[in-house]
Structures are given as C-alpha cells and as structure tokens.
GROMACS .gro file of C-alpha atoms in nm:
model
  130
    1UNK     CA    1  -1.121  -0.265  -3.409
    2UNK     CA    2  -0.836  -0.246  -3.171
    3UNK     CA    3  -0.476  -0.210  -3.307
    4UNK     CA    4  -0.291  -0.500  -3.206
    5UNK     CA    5   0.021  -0.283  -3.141
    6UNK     CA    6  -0.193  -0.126  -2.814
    7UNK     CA    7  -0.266  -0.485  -2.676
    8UNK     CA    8   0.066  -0.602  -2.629
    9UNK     CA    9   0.373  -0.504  -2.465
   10UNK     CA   10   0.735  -0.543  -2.664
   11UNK     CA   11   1.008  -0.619  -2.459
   12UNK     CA   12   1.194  -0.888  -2.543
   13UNK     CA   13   1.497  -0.848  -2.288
   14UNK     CA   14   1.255  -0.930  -2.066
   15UNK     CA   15   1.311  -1.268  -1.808
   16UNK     CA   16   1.077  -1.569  -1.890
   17UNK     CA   17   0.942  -1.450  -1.525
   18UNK     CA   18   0.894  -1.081  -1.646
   19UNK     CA   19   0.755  -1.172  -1.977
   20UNK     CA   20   0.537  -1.422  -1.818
   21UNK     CA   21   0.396  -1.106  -1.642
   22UNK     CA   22   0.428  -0.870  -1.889
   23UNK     CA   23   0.317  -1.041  -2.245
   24UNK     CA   24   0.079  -1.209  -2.375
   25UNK     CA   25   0.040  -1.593  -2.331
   26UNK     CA   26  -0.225  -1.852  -2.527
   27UNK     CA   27  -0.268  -2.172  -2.504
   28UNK     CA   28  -0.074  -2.363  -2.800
   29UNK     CA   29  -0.291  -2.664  -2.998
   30UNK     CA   30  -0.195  -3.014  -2.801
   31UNK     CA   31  -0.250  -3.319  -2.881
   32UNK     CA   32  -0.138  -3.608  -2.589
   33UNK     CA   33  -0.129  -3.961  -2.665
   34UNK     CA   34  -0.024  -4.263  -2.464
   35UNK     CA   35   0.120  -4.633  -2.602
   36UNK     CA   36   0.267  -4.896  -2.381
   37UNK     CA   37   0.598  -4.758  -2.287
   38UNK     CA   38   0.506  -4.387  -2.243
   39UNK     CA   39   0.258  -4.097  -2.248
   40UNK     CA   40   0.354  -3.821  -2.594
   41UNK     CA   41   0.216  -3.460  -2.551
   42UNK     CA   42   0.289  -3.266  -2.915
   43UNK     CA   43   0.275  -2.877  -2.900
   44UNK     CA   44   0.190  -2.668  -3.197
   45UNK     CA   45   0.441  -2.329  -3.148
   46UNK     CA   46   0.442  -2.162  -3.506
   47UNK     CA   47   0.708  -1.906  -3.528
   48UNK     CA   48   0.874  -1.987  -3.233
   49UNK     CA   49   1.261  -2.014  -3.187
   50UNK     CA   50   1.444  -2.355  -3.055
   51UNK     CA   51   1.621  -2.092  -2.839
   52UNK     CA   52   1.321  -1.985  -2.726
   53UNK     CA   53   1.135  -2.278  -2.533
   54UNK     CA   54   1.088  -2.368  -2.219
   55UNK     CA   55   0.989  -2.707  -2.077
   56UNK     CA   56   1.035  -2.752  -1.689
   57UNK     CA   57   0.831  -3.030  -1.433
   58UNK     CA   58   0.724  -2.831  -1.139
   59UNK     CA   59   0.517  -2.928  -0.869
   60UNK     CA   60   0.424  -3.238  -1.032
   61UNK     CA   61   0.318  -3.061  -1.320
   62UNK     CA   62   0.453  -3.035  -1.696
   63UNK     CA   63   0.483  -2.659  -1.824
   64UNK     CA   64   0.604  -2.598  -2.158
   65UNK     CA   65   0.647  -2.233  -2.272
   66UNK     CA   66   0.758  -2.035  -2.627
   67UNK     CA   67   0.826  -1.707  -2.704
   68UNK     CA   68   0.780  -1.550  -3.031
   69UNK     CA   69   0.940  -1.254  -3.177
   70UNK     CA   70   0.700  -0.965  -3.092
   71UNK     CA   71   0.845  -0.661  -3.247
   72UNK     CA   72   0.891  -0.860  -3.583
   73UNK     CA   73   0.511  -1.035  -3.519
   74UNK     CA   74   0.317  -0.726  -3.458
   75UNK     CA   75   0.522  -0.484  -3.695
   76UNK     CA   76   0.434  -0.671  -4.009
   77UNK     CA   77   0.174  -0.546  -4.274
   78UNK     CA   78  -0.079  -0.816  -4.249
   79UNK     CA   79  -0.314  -0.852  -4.506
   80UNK     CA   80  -0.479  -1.120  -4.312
   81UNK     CA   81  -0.456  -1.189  -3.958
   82UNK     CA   82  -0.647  -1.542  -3.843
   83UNK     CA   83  -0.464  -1.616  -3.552
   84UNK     CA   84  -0.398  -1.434  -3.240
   85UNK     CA   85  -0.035  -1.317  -3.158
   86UNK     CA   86   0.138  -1.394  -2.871
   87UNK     CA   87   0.361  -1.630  -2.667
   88UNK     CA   88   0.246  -1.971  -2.542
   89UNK     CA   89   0.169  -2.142  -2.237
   90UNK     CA   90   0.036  -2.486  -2.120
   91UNK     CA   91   0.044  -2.687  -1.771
   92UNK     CA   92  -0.066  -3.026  -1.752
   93UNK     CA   93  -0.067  -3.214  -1.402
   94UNK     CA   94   0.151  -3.538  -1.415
   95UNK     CA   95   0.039  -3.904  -1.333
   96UNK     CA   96   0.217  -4.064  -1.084
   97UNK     CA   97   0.324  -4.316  -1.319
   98UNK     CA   98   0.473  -4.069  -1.539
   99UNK     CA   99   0.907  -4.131  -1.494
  100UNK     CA  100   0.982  -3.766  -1.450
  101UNK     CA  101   1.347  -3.818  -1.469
  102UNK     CA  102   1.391  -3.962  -1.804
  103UNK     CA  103   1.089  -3.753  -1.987
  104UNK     CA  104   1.255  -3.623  -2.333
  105UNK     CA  105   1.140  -3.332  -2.556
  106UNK     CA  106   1.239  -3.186  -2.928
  107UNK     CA  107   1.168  -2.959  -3.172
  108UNK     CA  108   1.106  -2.971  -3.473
  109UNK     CA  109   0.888  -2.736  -3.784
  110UNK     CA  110   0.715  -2.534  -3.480
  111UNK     CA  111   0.597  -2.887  -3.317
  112UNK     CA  112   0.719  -2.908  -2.972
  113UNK     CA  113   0.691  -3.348  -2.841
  114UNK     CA  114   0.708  -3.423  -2.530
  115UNK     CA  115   0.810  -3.780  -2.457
  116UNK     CA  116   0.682  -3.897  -2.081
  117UNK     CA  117   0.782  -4.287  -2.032
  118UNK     CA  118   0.624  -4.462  -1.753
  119UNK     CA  119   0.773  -4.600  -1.459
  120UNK     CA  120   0.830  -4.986  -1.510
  121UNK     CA  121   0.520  -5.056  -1.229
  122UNK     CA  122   0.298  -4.868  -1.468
  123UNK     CA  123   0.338  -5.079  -1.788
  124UNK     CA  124   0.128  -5.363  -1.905
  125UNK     CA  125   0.300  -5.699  -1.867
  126UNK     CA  126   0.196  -6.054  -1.898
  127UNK     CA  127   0.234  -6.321  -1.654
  128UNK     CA  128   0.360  -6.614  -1.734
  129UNK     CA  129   0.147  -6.930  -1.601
  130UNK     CA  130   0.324  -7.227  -1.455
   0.00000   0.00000   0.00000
C-alpha cells in the first residue's frame, strides 16, 4: 500500500492556478435539480473552508473549486481512511437559458448550492385565451 503522504504534494501558499497544477483534485458528489424559476447544482465539499471556494462562469461553463487543508488532512493518524483526500473540482457546461448574471451560491455544513435562474424566455408561462 502506498503512503498517502508520497501521493500528494503540500503547499498550501500555492495560487488556485499552481495548486490546480500541483495537487490533487476529485470530483465532489453533485446533485443538480431544476424547478420553474431556476436550475440548483448542490456540491458535497467535506472539510473544506468558506475561505476556500471557488465558483467562477467561464467560457460558458460553471466551475466550482475547494481546497482542503492538506498538511492537517494527510498528517492525521487515521484509523480508517474511506475516502480519498484531496481538493475538488467540477465543470458543468451552461444552457443558454441559464441567467449567468444573477446565478447565486452559499455555503453551508460542507454543501456548496449553486442557484442558476433562468432567463425570463426560458420559463414556463401560460397564455391567456381571449
């Protein structure tokens, strides 16, 4: 078994463009929903900071990123050790309809939501018959 120490580098001075290089990144559990009004995208980020996430639209695409504490993460005693450590990373290509300029996101208990509303065109709406 390989030590976990020897499979990731500690730096975390680093730039989210160095680290993004440097460190390790996995994909963080998602789940995306969509009502009505807007399209929800909820991020599971245990141990990750508030200070420490990044959500951008690039490029017509959503990226959300977290960083975790490395040198605390790999330097504990683990008894047991289910999940992999390591930073996280997801990119999701946006709808047209999505409004980029109003989309919203907290953070809250290592859950990370996203809140996309759709443009006005891209809602249901009823017609009225006269």
């Amino acid at each position: 078994m390989t030590d976990t120490k020897e499979l990731i580098k500690v730096n975390n001075n680093q730039s989210w463009e160095e680290a993004f290089e440097n460190e390790s990144w996995i994909a963080p559990m998602v789940n995306i929903y969509e009502s009505d009004n807007e399209y929800t995208v909820s991020a599971f980020m245990p141990e990750v900071d508030r200070n420490n996430i990044k959500v951008k639209v690039e490029d017509n695409s959503l990226i959300i990123m977290g960083r975790i504490d490395y040198d605390e993460a790999i330097n504990r005693k683990y008894i047991l050790n289910e999940y992999t450590i390591g930073n996280f990373y997801r990119k999701f290509n946006l709808s047209d309809t999505v409004d980029t300029e109003k989309i919203e996101a907290k953070f809250e208990n290592g859950l990370l939501t996203v809140t996309l509303p759709k443009h006005e065109r891209a809602k249901p709406r009823t017609i009225e018959i006269n």
